Every structure is written in structure tokens, then in C-alpha cells.
Short mmCIF file of C-alpha atoms in Angstrom, two decimals:
data_model
loop_
_atom_site.label_atom_id
_atom_site.label_comp_id
_atom_site.label_asym_id
_atom_site.label_seq_id
_atom_site.Cartn_x
_atom_site.Cartn_y
_atom_site.Cartn_z
CA ASP A 1 -185.59 121.55 56.69
CA VAL A 2 -188.42 121.89 59.53
CA LYS A 3 -191.89 121.76 58.34
CA VAL A 4 -195.01 122.55 60.37
CA THR A 5 -198.33 122.27 58.43
CA GLN A 6 -201.98 123.23 59.46
CA SER A 7 -204.78 121.65 57.97
CA SER A 8 -206.50 124.69 56.73
CA ARG A 9 -205.39 128.02 55.78
CA TYR A 10 -208.92 129.70 56.03
CA LEU A 11 -212.05 128.41 57.76
CA VAL A 12 -215.55 129.74 58.03
CA LYS A 13 -217.73 128.37 60.75
CA ARG A 14 -221.03 129.09 62.70
CA THR A 15 -221.49 129.80 66.19
CA GLY A 16 -222.02 126.75 68.27
CA GLU A 17 -220.16 124.58 65.78
CA LYS A 18 -217.39 122.30 67.19
CA VAL A 19 -214.08 123.11 65.19
CA PHE A 20 -211.02 121.10 64.88
CA LEU A 21 -207.68 122.67 63.83
CA GLU A 22 -204.88 120.11 63.01
CA CYS A 23 -201.22 120.65 63.09
CA VAL A 24 -198.61 118.20 62.05
CA GLN A 25 -194.69 118.47 62.19
CA ASP A 26 -192.34 116.36 60.32
CA MET A 27 -189.07 116.90 62.59
CA ASP A 28 -189.94 114.62 65.45
CA HIS A 29 -190.27 117.43 67.84
CA GLU A 30 -191.34 116.79 71.40
CA ASN A 31 -192.96 120.20 72.01
CA MET A 32 -195.84 121.59 70.35
CA PHE A 33 -197.78 124.89 70.85
CA TRP A 34 -201.06 126.53 69.80
CA TYR A 35 -201.24 130.32 69.68
CA ARG A 36 -203.75 132.87 68.48
CA GLN A 37 -202.75 136.17 66.98
CA ASP A 38 -205.07 139.06 67.20
CA PRO A 39 -204.16 142.89 66.21
CA GLY A 40 -202.64 144.64 69.13
CA LEU A 41 -202.52 141.53 71.41
CA GLY A 42 -199.77 139.71 69.69
CA LEU A 43 -199.24 135.97 70.22
CA ARG A 44 -201.02 134.41 73.02
CA LEU A 45 -200.44 130.95 73.98
CA ILE A 46 -203.72 128.74 74.32
CA TYR A 47 -202.24 125.28 74.98
CA PHE A 48 -198.95 123.37 74.62
CA SER A 49 -197.93 119.79 75.01
CA TYR A 50 -194.19 118.38 75.89
CA ASP A 51 -195.05 114.86 74.78
CA VAL A 52 -197.82 112.61 73.58
CA LYS A 53 -200.80 112.41 75.74
CA MET A 54 -199.63 115.45 77.77
CA LYS A 55 -201.05 118.81 77.66
CA GLU A 56 -200.62 122.08 79.65
CA LYS A 57 -202.70 125.22 79.74
CA GLY A 58 -201.40 128.46 78.33
CA ASP A 59 -202.43 132.02 79.07
CA ILE A 60 -205.91 131.64 77.35
CA PRO A 61 -207.20 128.16 77.29
CA GLU A 62 -210.81 128.99 78.08
CA GLY A 63 -213.24 127.75 75.27
CA TYR A 64 -210.29 125.55 73.94
CA SER A 65 -209.22 121.82 74.32
CA VAL A 66 -206.25 119.96 72.64
CA SER A 67 -205.43 116.34 71.99
CA ARG A 68 -201.96 114.95 71.23
CA GLU A 69 -202.35 111.15 70.66
CA LYS A 70 -199.33 111.16 68.09
CA LYS A 71 -196.14 112.79 68.63
CA GLU A 72 -196.27 114.44 65.27
CA ARG A 73 -199.92 115.66 65.52
CA PHE A 74 -201.45 118.31 67.95
CA SER A 75 -205.05 119.23 67.48
CA LEU A 76 -206.99 122.31 68.72
CA ILE A 77 -210.53 121.91 69.47
CA LEU A 78 -213.18 124.66 69.97
CA GLU A 79 -216.01 122.80 71.65
CA SER A 80 -218.64 125.51 70.77
CA ALA A 81 -217.31 128.19 68.56
CA SER A 82 -217.99 131.67 69.44
CA THR A 83 -217.62 134.95 67.42
CA ASN A 84 -214.69 136.21 69.90
CA GLN A 85 -212.64 133.02 68.78
CA THR A 86 -212.53 134.56 65.22
CA SER A 87 -208.66 134.94 65.00
CA MET A 88 -205.42 133.68 63.26
CA TYR A 89 -204.31 130.35 65.06
CA LEU A 90 -200.61 129.53 64.65
CA CYS A 91 -199.14 126.19 65.70
CA ALA A 92 -195.56 125.70 66.52
CA SER A 93 -193.16 123.03 67.37
CA SER A 94 -189.72 122.79 69.01
CA LEU A 95 -187.07 120.37 70.39
CA PRO A 96 -187.05 119.58 74.09
CA HIS A 97 -183.71 120.52 75.45
CA ARG A 98 -182.69 123.64 77.05
CA ARG A 99 -181.50 125.93 74.06
CA ALA A 100 -182.97 124.26 71.15
CA GLN A 101 -186.44 124.13 72.63
CA GLU A 102 -186.62 128.03 72.65
CA THR A 103 -186.35 128.05 68.92
CA GLN A 104 -189.91 127.28 67.87
CA TYR A 105 -191.09 126.56 64.17
CA PHE A 106 -194.42 127.95 63.22
CA GLY A 107 -196.90 126.65 60.76
CA PRO A 108 -198.33 129.05 58.11
CA GLY A 109 -201.54 129.77 60.26
CA THR A 110 -205.26 129.11 60.00
CA ARG A 111 -207.49 132.24 59.67
CA LEU A 112 -210.74 131.15 61.43
CA LEU A 113 -213.92 133.33 61.06
CA VAL A 114 -216.78 132.53 63.28
CA LEU A 115 -220.18 133.74 62.08
CA ASP B 1 -199.48 141.88 83.29
CA GLN B 2 -197.29 141.97 80.45
CA GLN B 3 -193.86 140.38 80.86
CA VAL B 4 -192.56 141.34 77.53
CA LYS B 5 -193.28 144.66 76.20
CA GLN B 6 -192.92 146.39 72.60
CA ASN B 7 -193.99 149.67 73.07
CA SER B 8 -193.92 150.89 69.52
CA PRO B 9 -196.73 149.25 67.47
CA SER B 10 -195.11 150.47 64.30
CA LEU B 11 -191.86 152.01 62.82
CA SER B 12 -191.19 153.57 59.33
CA VAL B 13 -187.60 153.66 57.96
CA GLN B 14 -185.87 154.59 54.82
CA GLU B 15 -184.28 152.02 52.62
CA GLY B 16 -180.52 151.82 53.45
CA ARG B 17 -180.98 153.38 56.99
CA ILE B 18 -180.70 151.74 60.28
CA SER B 19 -184.03 150.15 61.87
CA ILE B 20 -184.00 149.78 65.67
CA LEU B 21 -186.82 147.76 67.36
CA ASN B 22 -186.91 147.83 71.17
CA CYS B 23 -188.19 145.42 73.60
CA ASP B 24 -188.42 145.70 77.54
CA TYR B 25 -188.98 142.63 79.84
CA THR B 26 -190.07 142.66 83.58
CA ASN B 27 -189.20 139.00 84.49
CA SER B 28 -185.59 138.94 85.91
CA MET B 29 -185.71 135.10 85.45
CA PHE B 30 -185.53 135.45 81.79
CA ASP B 31 -182.17 134.41 80.40
CA TYR B 32 -182.88 133.95 76.62
CA PHE B 33 -184.23 136.17 74.33
CA LEU B 34 -185.39 135.65 70.65
CA TRP B 35 -186.62 137.90 67.69
CA TYR B 36 -189.18 136.45 65.15
CA LYS B 37 -190.30 138.04 61.93
CA LYS B 38 -193.73 137.50 60.55
CA TYR B 39 -195.08 138.26 57.10
CA PRO B 40 -198.94 138.62 56.49
CA ALA B 41 -200.58 135.18 56.02
CA GLU B 42 -197.26 133.18 57.09
CA GLY B 43 -196.24 131.93 60.54
CA PRO B 44 -193.45 133.71 62.37
CA THR B 45 -189.91 132.56 61.52
CA PHE B 46 -187.04 132.82 63.81
CA LEU B 47 -184.55 135.59 63.16
CA ILE B 48 -181.84 135.84 65.89
CA SER B 49 -181.50 135.08 69.59
CA ILE B 50 -179.18 136.13 72.44
CA SER B 51 -178.37 134.31 75.68
CA SER B 52 -178.08 136.66 78.97
CA ILE B 53 -174.32 135.85 79.31
CA LYS B 54 -173.86 137.89 76.19
CA ASP B 55 -174.66 141.51 75.40
CA LYS B 56 -174.58 141.41 71.69
CA ASN B 57 -175.12 138.79 69.12
CA GLU B 58 -174.81 139.54 65.20
CA ASP B 59 -175.90 137.71 62.31
CA GLY B 60 -175.16 139.47 58.95
CA ARG B 61 -177.44 142.58 58.81
CA PHE B 62 -179.19 141.79 62.16
CA THR B 63 -177.78 142.48 65.68
CA VAL B 64 -179.29 142.07 68.93
CA PHE B 65 -178.28 144.09 72.04
CA LEU B 66 -179.11 143.05 75.51
CA ASN B 67 -178.94 145.42 78.52
CA LYS B 68 -179.60 143.16 81.56
CA SER B 69 -179.52 145.95 84.03
CA ALA B 70 -182.29 147.87 82.16
CA LYS B 71 -184.09 144.77 81.14
CA HIS B 72 -184.04 145.99 77.71
CA LEU B 73 -183.03 144.48 74.31
CA SER B 74 -182.92 145.94 70.88
CA LEU B 75 -182.88 144.60 67.17
CA HIS B 76 -180.81 146.70 64.76
CA ILE B 77 -181.16 145.98 60.94
CA VAL B 78 -178.37 147.73 58.93
CA PRO B 79 -178.94 148.39 56.15
CA SER B 80 -182.65 148.13 55.92
CA GLN B 81 -184.33 146.79 52.79
CA PRO B 82 -187.92 146.82 51.54
CA GLY B 83 -188.06 142.93 52.02
CA ASP B 84 -187.72 143.54 55.80
CA SER B 85 -191.02 145.12 56.15
CA ALA B 86 -192.86 142.80 58.53
CA VAL B 87 -194.15 142.43 62.00
CA TYR B 88 -191.37 141.68 64.49
CA PHE B 89 -192.01 139.92 67.72
CA CYS B 90 -189.66 139.87 70.72
CA ALA B 91 -189.71 136.77 72.93
CA ALA B 92 -188.13 135.59 76.08
CA THR B 93 -187.93 132.37 78.26
CA ASN B 94 -186.02 131.22 81.35
CA SER B 95 -184.00 128.05 81.57
CA GLY B 96 -185.82 124.95 81.58
CA ASN B 97 -188.95 123.77 80.00
CA THR B 98 -191.12 126.86 79.87
CA PRO B 99 -192.78 128.37 76.73
CA LEU B 100 -191.78 131.62 75.22
CA VAL B 101 -193.63 134.66 76.28
CA PHE B 102 -194.01 137.02 73.31
CA GLY B 103 -194.28 140.94 73.03
CA LYS B 104 -197.28 142.28 70.94
CA GLY B 105 -195.05 143.14 67.95
CA THR B 106 -193.75 145.92 65.87
CA ARG B 107 -194.81 146.50 62.46
CA LEU B 108 -191.75 147.73 60.47
CA SER B 109 -192.19 149.40 57.04
CA VAL B 110 -189.11 150.04 54.94
CA ILE B 111 -189.77 152.65 52.47
CA ALA B 112 -187.78 152.66 49.09
#
């Protein structure tokens, strides 16, 4: 059974703080993804990674960075949190090959509030 | 520039009746389509998918139909149950190592 875990379910931070969101998957998946979900905007891809040390920008990478030092762990970093980064953050993972990779497994999400 | 569109933000259906959720796409390179279901405070979970070589895929109460010429797909839930109340996301991708593109979601409410 695939399991994707995220370090926090709820987080409150102040404007300007550096924020780390951690995601760990236990299924040896190569691909990992970070999304944010906002009302009326659906799921928007921030960054993704196809392998250790690799990262690719998604649709909305501004204000974010990522780190993939180990296969099972993908971290999202808000260098200087701003109020417009208040959102639900979702991590996902998947296998790499052609058909299986499209089925992504999601973590439970981290609801971040930036004051 | 939305490549995957779910034009109905919400849908309300009586228990036992059919729920039909629609999705349109603009990118003709998309060849694989998925539906995800999301409950509040949980991550989305995979529901059903369809390849562009098919026009229908069925899994229990859930059926996805694909009309390539219209660039349209739909998810049918029969019969609808209160536990089906959730947000449903349509997603698409093309062959190869590209991320899924998601629609904005449709909130389904099944009324007992």
C-alpha cells in the first residue's frame, strides 16, 4: 500500500519566515511532485523531480525552491513566506514508466497559514 | 491558458441517481486521462483512468467516456451515494515523462 506522508497537517508562520515542508514516500517512487490547491484554482504544480538531485519547475515556481537529496524525500522551501502563499500544499509521488507514472499518489496535505 | 477545463464548479444529485461530471481539454497531444477524488482535509485519490485508444472504461459504479473528436471526457457515477460527495478532478497527460495537468475540480454533493 502506497504511503505518502507530509511532515505537518497544519502550519502557521509569519511573513518573511523560511518554511520547510517535508514529504516522504515509502514505495521507492522515482517521481515526486509539489502542488498547491486554492479555491477556484484547482491543483497547480509548483515543482517536480524525476530523480535524486533533479528538479524541474512547474507552473508556479516563483517564491519556492525544492530539495531532493534522497529518493524517498522531497522538500518544498518557502524562502521568505508571504501571505499569498497561504494555501493547501499537496505532495505526490509516482513510478516513472509510461503508464504507471500517470497515477500519482498524494499525501494528506499541509494547510499553511502565513500571517 | 487552461488546457484542462471543468466548467461546472459544483453539482448536486439525488442519492440513487446518475452523476455526470464533465471535462474538456484543448491539447490534442494528451493521450491519457484520469479522474481523482478529494475529500476535505485529505489528499486526492486516484479513481479511474482511460487511454486515448479507448472510448470507455468501467470500474464498478464509475465509468469514464472519452470523445476524442470533441476533446471531451465525462465521469458517470451510477448509482450515486452520499459517500461520493467530494471534489472530483480531471487530469490529462501526453506520452512520456510529463506531469499531469489538472482541471479546477467539480464539487459533487449527493443528497440523501
